[in-house]
Tab-separated table of C-alpha atoms in Angstrom:
chain	number	residue	atom	x	y	z
A	12	MET	CA	0.000	0.000	0.000
A	13	GLU	CA	1.504	3.315	-1.108
A	14	TYR	CA	0.410	6.833	-0.233
A	15	VAL	CA	0.540	9.872	-2.486
A	16	SER	CA	0.025	13.590	-1.991
A	17	THR	CA	-3.206	15.296	-2.983
A	18	ARG	CA	-1.089	17.832	-4.898
A	19	GLY	CA	0.752	15.218	-6.909
A	20	LYS	CA	4.406	16.157	-6.484
A	21	ALA	CA	5.575	14.203	-3.443
A	22	LYS	CA	7.391	10.898	-3.400
A	23	GLU	CA	5.222	7.874	-2.624
A	24	ARG	CA	5.390	6.710	1.005
A	25	THR	CA	4.098	3.919	3.243
A	26	PHE	CA	1.655	4.122	6.148
A	27	SER	CA	4.538	3.829	8.598
A	28	ASP	CA	6.317	6.734	6.908
A	29	ILE	CA	3.384	9.118	7.248
A	30	ALA	CA	1.813	8.024	10.550
A	31	PHE	CA	2.608	11.333	12.262
A	32	GLU	CA	3.336	13.424	9.177
A	33	GLY	CA	0.513	15.835	8.477
A	34	PHE	CA	1.628	17.267	5.149
A	35	ALA	CA	3.662	16.069	2.183
A	36	GLU	CA	6.598	18.102	0.925
A	37	ASP	CA	4.341	19.761	-1.681
A	38	ASN	CA	1.962	20.782	1.173
A	39	GLY	CA	-0.686	18.292	0.109
A	40	LEU	CA	-2.304	15.658	2.328
A	41	TRP	CA	-1.515	11.957	2.215
A	42	VAL	CA	-4.072	9.588	0.666
A	43	PRO	CA	-3.913	5.961	-0.527
A	44	LYS	CA	-2.647	5.619	-4.086
A	45	SER	CA	-5.392	3.051	-4.598
A	46	ILE	CA	-8.265	2.274	-2.253
A	47	PRO	CA	-8.353	-1.336	-0.991
A	48	LYS	CA	-11.484	-3.230	-1.972
A	49	VAL	CA	-13.693	-5.471	0.150
A	50	ASN	CA	-16.225	-7.697	-1.644
A	51	LEU	CA	-19.528	-8.870	-0.194
A	52	GLN	CA	-18.226	-12.381	0.421
A	53	THR	CA	-15.443	-11.022	2.620
A	54	LEU	CA	-17.884	-8.635	4.283
A	55	ARG	CA	-20.118	-11.557	5.212
A	56	THR	CA	-17.210	-13.320	6.918
A	57	TRP	CA	-16.631	-10.175	9.009
A	58	LYS	CA	-20.154	-10.114	10.425
A	59	GLY	CA	-19.949	-11.054	14.092
A	60	LEU	CA	-16.301	-10.069	14.561
A	61	SER	CA	-15.361	-8.096	17.650
A	62	TYR	CA	-14.415	-4.475	17.142
A	63	ALA	CA	-10.718	-5.282	17.666
A	64	SER	CA	-10.838	-8.133	15.153
A	65	LEU	CA	-12.586	-6.007	12.551
A	66	ALA	CA	-10.121	-3.159	13.131
A	67	PHE	CA	-7.271	-5.627	12.575
A	68	GLU	CA	-8.717	-6.748	9.226
A	69	ILE	CA	-9.321	-3.215	7.951
A	70	LEU	CA	-6.226	-1.461	9.288
A	71	HIS	CA	-3.998	-4.218	7.946
A	72	LEU	CA	-5.273	-3.283	4.468
A	73	PHE	CA	-4.028	0.282	4.988
A	74	ALA	CA	-0.736	-0.690	6.679
A	75	PRO	CA	0.336	-4.072	5.258
A	76	GLU	CA	3.979	-3.425	6.131
A	77	ILE	CA	3.206	-3.668	9.860
A	78	PRO	CA	3.630	-7.328	10.919
A	79	ARG	CA	0.285	-8.984	11.504
A	80	LYS	CA	1.157	-10.013	15.078
A	81	ASP	CA	2.023	-6.400	15.916
A	82	MET	CA	-1.125	-5.078	14.269
A	83	TRP	CA	-3.235	-7.562	16.211
A	84	ARG	CA	-1.616	-6.603	19.503
A	85	LEU	CA	-2.126	-2.929	18.694
A	86	CYS	CA	-5.830	-3.370	17.851
A	87	ALA	CA	-6.483	-5.655	20.818
A	88	ASP	CA	-4.958	-3.101	23.184
A	89	ALA	CA	-6.661	-0.074	21.604
A	90	TYR	CA	-10.122	-1.625	21.323
A	91	ASP	CA	-10.547	-3.529	24.561
A	92	PRO	CA	-14.256	-2.908	25.335
A	93	SER	CA	-13.409	-2.172	28.973
A	94	LEU	CA	-11.791	1.068	27.779
A	95	TYR	CA	-15.142	2.247	26.353
A	96	PRO	CA	-17.577	1.957	29.274
A	97	TYR	CA	-19.802	5.007	28.741
A	98	SER	CA	-22.571	3.700	26.499
A	99	ARG	CA	-26.254	4.366	27.138
A	100	ASP	CA	-26.813	0.713	28.050
A	101	ILE	CA	-24.680	0.067	31.122
A	102	PHE	CA	-25.049	-3.675	30.581
A	103	ASN	CA	-23.594	-3.439	27.070
A	104	ILE	CA	-20.046	-4.211	28.183
A	105	ASP	CA	-18.828	-5.921	25.009
A	106	GLU	CA	-19.386	-3.040	22.580
A	107	VAL	CA	-16.992	-0.255	21.606
A	108	THR	CA	-19.483	1.574	19.352
A	109	PRO	CA	-23.010	0.331	20.125
A	110	ILE	CA	-26.160	1.374	18.275
A	111	THR	CA	-29.240	2.887	19.937
A	112	TRP	CA	-32.237	2.656	17.605
A	113	LEU	CA	-34.744	5.516	17.643
A	114	HIS	CA	-37.563	5.362	15.100
A	115	ASP	CA	-38.184	4.988	11.353
A	116	ASN	CA	-34.952	2.995	10.974
A	117	VAL	CA	-32.841	5.868	12.380
A	118	GLY	CA	-30.254	4.967	14.999
A	119	LEU	CA	-27.423	6.561	16.958
A	120	LEU	CA	-24.000	5.026	16.363
A	121	GLU	CA	-22.389	5.767	19.729
A	122	LEU	CA	-18.774	6.741	19.035
A	123	SER	CA	-18.174	8.631	22.279
A	124	THR	CA	-18.077	5.822	24.835
A	125	GLY	CA	-14.352	6.221	25.618
A	126	PRO	CA	-12.593	7.907	28.560
A	127	THR	CA	-12.959	11.507	27.338
A	128	LEU	CA	-16.539	11.004	26.044
A	129	ALA	CA	-15.632	11.883	22.440
A	130	PHE	CA	-15.103	9.871	19.250
A	131	ASP	CA	-11.452	10.968	19.099
A	132	ASP	CA	-10.631	8.346	21.750
A	133	ILE	CA	-11.039	5.654	19.081
A	134	SER	CA	-8.180	7.024	16.983
A	135	MET	CA	-5.982	8.472	19.733
A	136	LYS	CA	-5.699	5.201	21.655
A	137	PHE	CA	-4.550	3.496	18.449
A	138	LEU	CA	-2.061	6.267	17.612
A	139	ALA	CA	-0.566	6.196	21.090
A	140	GLY	CA	-0.049	2.452	20.782
A	141	LEU	CA	1.459	2.880	17.334
A	142	PHE	CA	3.932	5.366	18.788
A	143	ASP	CA	4.758	3.358	21.916
A	144	MET	CA	5.342	0.124	20.005
A	145	GLY	CA	7.778	1.840	17.631
A	146	LEU	CA	5.844	0.703	14.570
A	147	THR	CA	6.343	3.887	12.550
A	148	ASP	CA	9.276	5.258	10.587
A	149	SER	CA	8.492	8.789	11.754
A	150	HIS	CA	9.512	9.565	15.339
A	151	PRO	CA	8.475	13.087	16.316
A	152	THR	CA	9.292	14.287	19.811
A	153	THR	CA	6.547	16.948	19.817
A	154	LEU	CA	2.978	16.645	18.554
A	155	LEU	CA	1.277	19.883	17.509
A	156	GLY	CA	-2.467	20.211	16.997
A	157	ALA	CA	-5.470	22.512	16.930
A	158	THR	CA	-8.719	21.573	18.627
A	159	THR	CA	-12.261	22.792	19.075
A	160	GLY	CA	-12.072	20.957	22.392
A	161	ASP	CA	-12.587	17.227	22.179
A	162	MET	CA	-9.693	16.112	19.968
A	163	GLY	CA	-7.238	17.954	22.187
A	164	ILE	CA	-8.675	16.391	25.333
A	165	SER	CA	-8.443	12.925	23.806
A	166	ALA	CA	-4.906	13.422	22.471
A	167	GLU	CA	-3.714	14.651	25.854
A	168	LYS	CA	-5.374	11.710	27.583
A	169	ALA	CA	-3.699	9.246	25.197
A	170	PHE	CA	-0.223	10.810	25.119
A	171	GLY	CA	-0.092	12.432	28.563
A	172	ASN	CA	2.791	11.380	30.813
A	173	HIS	CA	4.652	9.739	27.908
A	174	GLU	CA	8.370	10.231	28.416
A	175	ASN	CA	9.407	10.542	24.768
A	176	ILE	CA	6.768	12.935	23.440
A	177	ASP	CA	5.358	16.385	24.161
A	178	VAL	CA	1.896	17.597	23.159
A	179	ILE	CA	1.213	21.243	22.317
A	180	MET	CA	-2.434	22.037	21.632
A	181	LEU	CA	-3.975	25.270	20.328
A	182	SER	CA	-7.626	26.038	21.005
A	183	PRO	CA	-9.879	29.078	20.456
A	184	ARG	CA	-10.490	31.095	23.609
A	185	ASP	CA	-14.101	31.108	24.860
A	186	ARG	CA	-15.298	28.990	21.914
A	187	MET	CA	-15.824	25.729	23.809
A	188	SER	CA	-18.395	24.706	26.356
A	189	ARG	CA	-17.432	25.213	29.991
A	190	PHE	CA	-17.180	21.419	30.420
A	191	GLN	CA	-14.859	21.019	27.421
A	192	ALA	CA	-12.628	23.853	28.617
A	193	ALA	CA	-12.443	22.365	32.112
A	194	GLN	CA	-11.496	18.968	30.670
A	195	LEU	CA	-8.830	20.409	28.390
A	196	PHE	CA	-7.182	22.889	30.733
A	197	SER	CA	-7.213	20.711	33.851
A	198	ASN	CA	-4.640	18.359	32.338
A	199	LYS	CA	-1.665	18.173	34.726
A	200	ASP	CA	0.772	16.091	32.692
A	201	ASP	CA	4.217	17.644	32.463
A	202	ASN	CA	4.491	16.873	28.747
A	203	VAL	CA	1.265	18.722	27.823
A	204	THR	CA	0.891	22.439	27.020
A	205	ASN	CA	-2.396	24.123	26.132
A	206	ILE	CA	-2.312	27.439	24.290
A	207	GLU	CA	-5.508	29.490	24.123
A	208	ILE	CA	-5.650	31.611	20.987
A	209	ASP	CA	-7.640	34.826	20.921
A	210	GLY	CA	-9.542	33.933	17.766
A	211	THR	CA	-11.491	31.163	16.067
A	212	PHE	CA	-10.640	27.517	15.486
A	213	ASP	CA	-9.760	28.430	11.897
A	214	ASP	CA	-7.113	30.797	13.290
A	215	CYS	CA	-5.687	27.976	15.396
A	216	GLN	CA	-5.711	25.524	12.504
A	217	ASP	CA	-4.123	28.044	10.117
A	218	ILE	CA	-1.230	28.590	12.557
A	219	VAL	CA	-0.682	24.863	13.023
A	220	THR	CA	-0.863	24.278	9.256
A	221	LYS	CA	1.702	26.961	8.466
A	222	ILE	CA	4.093	25.647	11.103
A	223	LEU	CA	3.795	22.044	9.923
A	224	GLN	CA	4.146	23.058	6.276
A	225	ASP	CA	7.365	24.900	7.162
A	226	ARG	CA	9.228	21.620	6.971
A	227	ALA	CA	12.631	23.144	7.726
A	228	TRP	CA	11.448	24.811	10.940
A	229	SER	CA	9.270	21.957	12.213
A	230	GLY	CA	11.783	19.333	11.068
A	231	GLU	CA	14.606	20.994	13.006
A	232	ARG	CA	12.424	20.768	16.127
A	233	ASN	CA	11.127	17.277	15.283
A	234	ILE	CA	7.467	18.350	15.359
A	235	GLY	CA	4.737	16.028	14.088
A	236	ALA	CA	0.985	16.438	13.603
A	237	ILE	CA	-1.820	15.104	15.777
A	238	ASN	CA	-5.101	16.446	14.343
A	239	SER	CA	-7.230	15.196	11.450
A	240	VAL	CA	-4.632	15.938	8.760
A	241	LEU	CA	-3.153	12.557	9.762
A	242	PHE	CA	-4.301	9.734	7.519
A	243	ALA	CA	-3.725	7.289	10.389
A	244	ARG	CA	-6.662	8.935	12.155
A	245	ILE	CA	-8.831	8.621	9.054
A	246	ALA	CA	-8.004	4.906	8.753
A	247	THR	CA	-9.205	4.209	12.291
A	248	GLN	CA	-12.443	6.068	11.556
A	249	VAL	CA	-13.159	3.822	8.560
A	250	VAL	CA	-13.485	0.889	10.966
A	251	TYR	CA	-16.598	2.100	12.749
A	252	TYR	CA	-18.478	2.552	9.483
A	253	PHE	CA	-17.937	-1.127	8.748
A	254	TYR	CA	-18.772	-2.090	12.339
A	255	GLY	CA	-21.911	0.029	12.379
A	256	TYR	CA	-23.047	-1.379	9.044
A	257	LEU	CA	-22.508	-5.012	10.058
A	258	HIS	CA	-24.503	-4.508	13.261
A	259	ALA	CA	-27.306	-2.567	11.581
A	260	VAL	CA	-28.216	-4.773	8.629
A	261	ASP	CA	-30.216	-7.970	8.551
A	262	ARG	CA	-28.624	-9.004	5.263
A	263	VAL	CA	-25.122	-8.123	4.099
A	264	GLY	CA	-25.555	-6.319	0.812
A	265	GLU	CA	-28.482	-4.078	1.744
A	266	GLU	CA	-27.724	-0.375	1.537
A	267	ILE	CA	-27.834	2.031	4.469
A	268	CYS	CA	-27.105	5.722	5.062
A	269	PHE	CA	-24.766	7.443	7.493
A	270	VAL	CA	-25.050	10.967	8.890
A	271	MET	CA	-22.189	12.808	10.567
A	272	PRO	CA	-21.433	16.330	11.845
A	273	GLY	CA	-19.367	18.260	9.312
A	274	GLY	CA	-16.506	19.354	11.569
A	275	ASN	CA	-13.114	18.997	9.890
A	276	PHE	CA	-14.587	16.598	7.274
A	277	GLY	CA	-12.510	13.667	8.544
A	278	ASN	CA	-15.589	11.627	9.458
A	279	ALA	CA	-17.205	12.327	6.101
A	280	TYR	CA	-14.068	11.395	4.177
A	281	ALA	CA	-13.652	8.194	6.211
A	282	GLY	CA	-17.254	7.256	5.405
A	283	TRP	CA	-16.642	7.964	1.732
A	284	LEU	CA	-13.530	5.738	1.856
A	285	ALA	CA	-15.609	2.937	3.398
A	286	LYS	CA	-18.124	3.344	0.578
A	287	GLU	CA	-15.386	3.200	-2.056
A	288	MET	CA	-13.917	0.113	-0.406
A	289	GLY	CA	-17.190	-1.655	-1.072
A	290	LEU	CA	-19.392	-1.003	1.959
A	291	PRO	CA	-22.998	-0.746	0.674
A	292	ILE	CA	-23.648	2.881	1.612
A	293	MET	CA	-26.427	4.576	-0.314
A	294	ARG	CA	-25.808	8.082	1.008
A	295	LEU	CA	-23.477	9.997	3.316
A	296	ILE	CA	-25.170	13.040	4.841
A	297	VAL	CA	-22.971	15.819	6.216
A	298	GLY	CA	-24.650	17.976	8.850
A	299	THR	CA	-23.458	21.563	9.189
A	300	ASN	CA	-24.550	24.453	11.381
A	301	GLU	CA	-24.767	28.186	10.667
A	302	ASN	CA	-21.163	27.992	9.395
A	303	ASP	CA	-22.375	26.257	6.253
A	304	THR	CA	-19.403	26.537	3.875
A	305	MET	CA	-19.354	22.786	3.253
A	306	ASP	CA	-23.096	22.609	2.713
A	307	ALA	CA	-22.827	25.345	0.078
A	308	PHE	CA	-19.964	23.545	-1.667
A	309	LEU	CA	-21.696	20.171	-1.826
A	310	ARG	CA	-24.789	21.835	-3.264
A	311	THR	CA	-23.186	24.268	-5.714
A	312	GLY	CA	-19.484	23.472	-6.192
A	313	HIS	CA	-18.597	26.939	-4.878
A	314	TYR	CA	-16.119	26.765	-2.000
A	315	ALA	CA	-15.835	30.061	-0.141
A	316	PRO	CA	-14.729	29.627	3.485
A	317	ARG	CA	-15.753	32.479	5.756
A	318	PRO	CA	-12.899	34.653	7.002
A	319	SER	CA	-12.143	34.239	10.684
A	320	SER	CA	-13.926	37.481	11.534
A	321	GLU	CA	-17.157	36.115	10.025
A	322	THR	CA	-17.090	32.596	11.500
A	323	ILE	CA	-20.092	32.466	13.830
A	324	ALA	CA	-19.768	31.211	17.406
A	325	THR	CA	-22.666	28.743	17.623
A	326	THR	CA	-24.033	26.279	20.161
A	327	SER	CA	-22.411	23.372	18.252
A	328	PRO	CA	-18.845	24.713	18.454
A	329	SER	CA	-16.993	21.728	16.986
A	330	THR	CA	-18.672	22.538	13.682
A	331	ASP	CA	-17.672	26.207	13.805
A	332	ILE	CA	-15.133	25.514	11.066
A	333	SER	CA	-15.065	27.306	7.734
A	334	ARG	CA	-12.031	25.581	6.206
A	335	ALA	CA	-12.126	21.851	6.935
A	336	ALA	CA	-8.741	20.120	7.139
A	337	SER	CA	-9.623	16.852	5.363
A	338	PHE	CA	-11.718	18.448	2.626
A	339	GLU	CA	-8.726	18.476	0.237
A	340	ARG	CA	-8.650	14.670	0.328
A	341	PHE	CA	-12.234	14.458	-0.885
A	342	LEU	CA	-11.484	17.060	-3.544
A	343	PHE	CA	-8.566	14.933	-4.787
A	344	GLU	CA	-10.818	11.899	-5.091
A	345	ILE	CA	-13.660	13.571	-6.971
A	346	LEU	CA	-11.100	15.115	-9.344
A	347	LYS	CA	-9.879	11.598	-10.167
A	348	HIS	CA	-6.470	12.008	-8.493
A	349	ASP	CA	-5.573	15.065	-10.572
A	350	GLY	CA	-3.011	16.550	-8.190
A	351	ALA	CA	-2.233	19.442	-10.529
A	352	ARG	CA	-5.887	20.488	-10.551
A	353	VAL	CA	-6.083	20.237	-6.756
A	354	ALA	CA	-2.954	22.374	-6.438
A	355	GLU	CA	-4.471	24.911	-8.845
A	356	LEU	CA	-7.705	25.135	-6.849
A	357	MET	CA	-5.896	25.389	-3.511
A	358	SER	CA	-3.679	28.144	-4.913
A	359	GLU	CA	-6.799	29.967	-6.092
A	360	LEU	CA	-8.270	29.535	-2.616
A	361	GLU	CA	-5.177	31.120	-1.053
A	362	GLU	CA	-5.177	34.041	-3.485
A	363	LYS	CA	-8.900	34.771	-3.813
A	364	GLY	CA	-10.418	33.113	-0.757
A	365	GLU	CA	-12.652	30.898	-2.895
A	366	PHE	CA	-12.880	28.643	-5.940
A	367	ARG	CA	-15.610	27.165	-8.089
A	368	LEU	CA	-15.720	23.734	-9.714
A	369	THR	CA	-16.568	23.257	-13.381
A	370	HIS	CA	-19.951	21.750	-14.264
A	371	GLU	CA	-18.335	18.369	-14.957
A	372	GLU	CA	-16.452	18.456	-11.652
A	373	LEU	CA	-19.670	19.319	-9.818
A	374	ARG	CA	-21.303	16.285	-11.434
A	375	SER	CA	-18.581	14.157	-9.813
A	376	VAL	CA	-19.576	15.612	-6.433
A	377	ARG	CA	-23.227	14.815	-7.128
A	378	ARG	CA	-22.308	11.231	-8.073
A	379	SER	CA	-20.172	10.733	-4.969
A	380	GLY	CA	-23.100	9.903	-2.705
A	381	VAL	CA	-22.155	12.728	-0.319
A	382	VAL	CA	-24.952	15.221	0.380
A	383	SER	CA	-25.481	17.812	3.094
A	384	GLY	CA	-27.863	19.846	5.173
A	385	SER	CA	-27.638	22.583	7.767
A	386	SER	CA	-29.403	23.476	10.984
A	387	ASN	CA	-29.545	26.349	13.443
A	388	HIS	CA	-29.850	26.889	17.184
A	389	ALA	CA	-33.644	26.506	17.194
A	390	ASN	CA	-33.376	23.236	15.255
A	391	ARG	CA	-30.844	21.897	17.747
A	392	LEU	CA	-33.084	22.753	20.692
A	393	GLU	CA	-36.022	21.054	18.973
A	394	ILE	CA	-34.049	17.844	18.368
A	395	ILE	CA	-32.537	17.691	21.870
A	396	GLU	CA	-35.985	18.208	23.387
A	397	SER	CA	-37.664	15.611	21.186
A	398	MET	CA	-34.952	13.000	21.892
A	399	HIS	CA	-35.545	13.526	25.605
A	400	LEU	CA	-39.335	13.444	25.429
A	401	GLU	CA	-39.724	10.605	22.922
A	402	PHE	CA	-36.795	8.335	23.783
A	403	ASP	CA	-35.772	9.382	27.293
A	404	THR	CA	-32.244	10.053	26.075
A	405	TYR	CA	-29.958	13.038	25.724
A	406	VAL	CA	-27.951	14.084	22.679
A	407	ASP	CA	-25.390	16.831	22.294
A	408	PRO	CA	-25.773	19.778	19.872
A	409	HIS	CA	-23.573	18.174	17.175
A	410	ALA	CA	-25.628	14.984	17.162
A	411	ALA	CA	-28.665	17.281	17.007
A	412	ASP	CA	-27.267	18.941	13.857
A	413	ALA	CA	-26.723	15.517	12.297
A	414	LEU	CA	-30.110	14.184	13.422
A	415	PHE	CA	-31.920	17.212	12.043
A	416	CYS	CA	-30.287	16.778	8.644
A	417	GLY	CA	-30.519	12.988	8.699
A	418	ILE	CA	-34.198	12.806	9.605
A	419	TYR	CA	-35.116	15.072	6.714
A	420	LEU	CA	-32.680	13.709	4.134
A	421	HIS	CA	-32.593	9.961	4.721
A	422	PRO	CA	-34.595	7.852	2.248
A	423	VAL	CA	-37.793	6.383	3.675
A	424	GLY	CA	-37.362	2.748	4.641
A	425	ILE	CA	-33.556	2.837	4.535
A	426	LYS	CA	-31.664	2.297	7.767
A	427	THR	CA	-29.747	5.410	8.732
A	428	LEU	CA	-27.036	5.640	11.387
A	429	VAL	CA	-26.193	9.004	12.915
A	430	CYS	CA	-22.587	9.288	14.127
A	431	GLU	CA	-22.739	10.506	17.719
A	432	THR	CA	-19.301	12.055	18.174
A	433	VAL	CA	-19.558	13.515	21.689
A	434	GLN	CA	-21.762	13.026	24.739
A	435	ALA	CA	-24.455	15.422	25.881
A	436	VAL	CA	-22.876	15.884	29.323
A	437	LYS	CA	-20.284	18.172	27.720
A	438	PHE	CA	-22.989	20.714	26.870
A	439	PRO	CA	-25.021	21.109	30.067
A	440	LYS	CA	-26.249	24.626	29.303
A	441	MET	CA	-27.682	23.608	25.934
A	442	VAL	CA	-29.276	20.428	27.287
A	443	ARG	CA	-30.802	22.288	30.217
A	444	GLN	CA	-32.187	24.979	27.898
A	445	ALA	CA	-33.839	22.337	25.709
A	446	THR	CA	-35.047	19.880	28.350
A	447	GLY	CA	-34.925	21.583	31.736
A	448	CYS	CA	-32.726	18.725	32.943
A	449	THR	CA	-29.064	18.290	33.810
A	450	VAL	CA	-27.061	15.294	32.617
A	451	PRO	CA	-24.899	13.942	35.472
A	452	PRO	CA	-21.247	13.372	34.532
A	453	PRO	CA	-19.509	10.035	35.114
A	454	ASP	CA	-18.085	9.641	38.620
A	455	GLU	CA	-14.557	10.108	37.264
A	456	LEU	CA	-15.482	13.603	36.055
A	457	ALA	CA	-17.814	14.645	38.878
A	458	ASP	CA	-15.333	17.262	40.118
A	459	ILE	CA	-14.433	18.604	36.676
A	460	PHE	CA	-15.355	22.221	37.462
A	461	GLU	CA	-13.377	22.200	40.697
A	462	ARG	CA	-10.078	21.191	39.126
A	463	GLU	CA	-7.278	23.688	38.704
A	464	GLN	CA	-6.890	24.829	35.107
A	465	ARG	CA	-3.774	25.980	33.318
A	466	SER	CA	-3.134	27.389	29.858
A	467	ILE	CA	-1.064	29.967	28.029
A	468	LYS	CA	-3.015	32.779	26.384
A	469	LEU	CA	-1.764	34.259	23.102
A	470	PRO	CA	-3.155	36.387	20.277
A	471	ALA	CA	-3.709	34.766	16.877
A	472	ASP	CA	-0.119	35.441	15.861
A	473	GLU	CA	1.932	32.678	14.232
A	474	GLY	CA	5.235	34.297	15.209
A	475	LEU	CA	4.300	34.434	18.885
A	476	VAL	CA	3.184	30.800	18.804
A	477	ARG	CA	6.537	29.796	17.295
A	478	GLN	CA	8.340	31.690	20.049
A	479	GLN	CA	6.238	29.929	22.667
A	480	ILE	CA	7.011	26.526	21.132
A	481	ASP	CA	10.720	27.325	21.285
A	482	ARG	CA	10.397	28.289	24.943
A	483	ILE	CA	8.609	25.016	25.725
A	484	LEU	CA	11.237	22.944	23.929
A	485	ALA	CA	14.112	24.895	25.503
A	486	LYS	CA	12.675	24.278	28.965
A	487	LYS	CA	12.313	20.588	28.173
A	488	ALA	CA	15.948	20.398	27.035
A	489	GLN	CA	17.074	22.206	30.183
A	490	ASN	CA	15.233	19.754	32.422
A	491	ALA	CA	16.408	16.673	30.518
């Protein structure tokens, strides 16, 4: 299995080469040169496998150079069901990503049952194992990322207290829920630094992108990536589409739909990869909020991310993203691996702040099976309230975005799974506004608001962030 850049000018690499490398030397993102295929006969043999066993089968396709015994150990360690105890059904102890069925063949695929109550735990546990077992050819000593809250919390949980790695995480100040902020900034591990940026998530992601794309500067400091630009994260996300499908269908071969929050487009791209691998997915529905850049693109072919000053702070903050990190991968695929065309469009985006596909290119988007919808604050309140009243369950605002779009866009009679990426307890104000109730946190997080918090506050200035990184690394070297 070889990996190529979305911009077409980088040397082909292996999974092990790129495990912690966010960008290729031409500033593109890594994608498989060819997508592995899974036929229905093989899919039938996978029905009934544990999550770890299924992850082994799928991830081995993306990383065949990793010895099978090492891959099995890695998957068995990362996907031990005891590490994912926070499902709705407390007696469901053997599931990593269980399904809760609602009505009209719509169900919640619970991806946030791990220790930080977010779907990022599924990939971060695997990545930490990959790093600890020395199974990659890239060995960064610092991981740099940008987070809307949950990814950073999960990464710090997975890599905290590791002797050979530091984690530096940027997040937008006052753009998370109080619970998310308390989780993120209460981390006490010596190898973790949180930097609050006075701006939006797009500001944070732009700074991280520019630093990682400055290969001389980041290479000299041995800095690797940790957010959704990593293909290793995407590969782990492919697994739960297969797992969800195999547990949802009565007959392997029937088509279903998936709905996911838009976010950084990593979930959507992973679902599209699963579809291209052969999973019978009729439709992938991307739910956006008032920051509807992706919805506009999927409908019209016009991609015009909002400038940071116009990105709206909404009640589903993890979707307050105008320029999604993994979108370029999807663009590369619908343009039939034309790296030169991708590079041309991304250059146009940098110069003009937008680009528009040709009519033929837009037809490729329409044929991809990826569609979208958007919702607003009132829609989210309506969904959260109805889930509580009708099903005696709570959902977070991002699941509400996805449910709103999925309920109205899924074909009648077709099973539809909504990817639940974070738990409702992280958004107590929103849940209380919609239902009048408070969701109790797990016992392990009961004191979350009482914990001491620490972070470094900086303006949205790339130069100042670089200086801060140098100070962190200098202090580490001094204490070594």
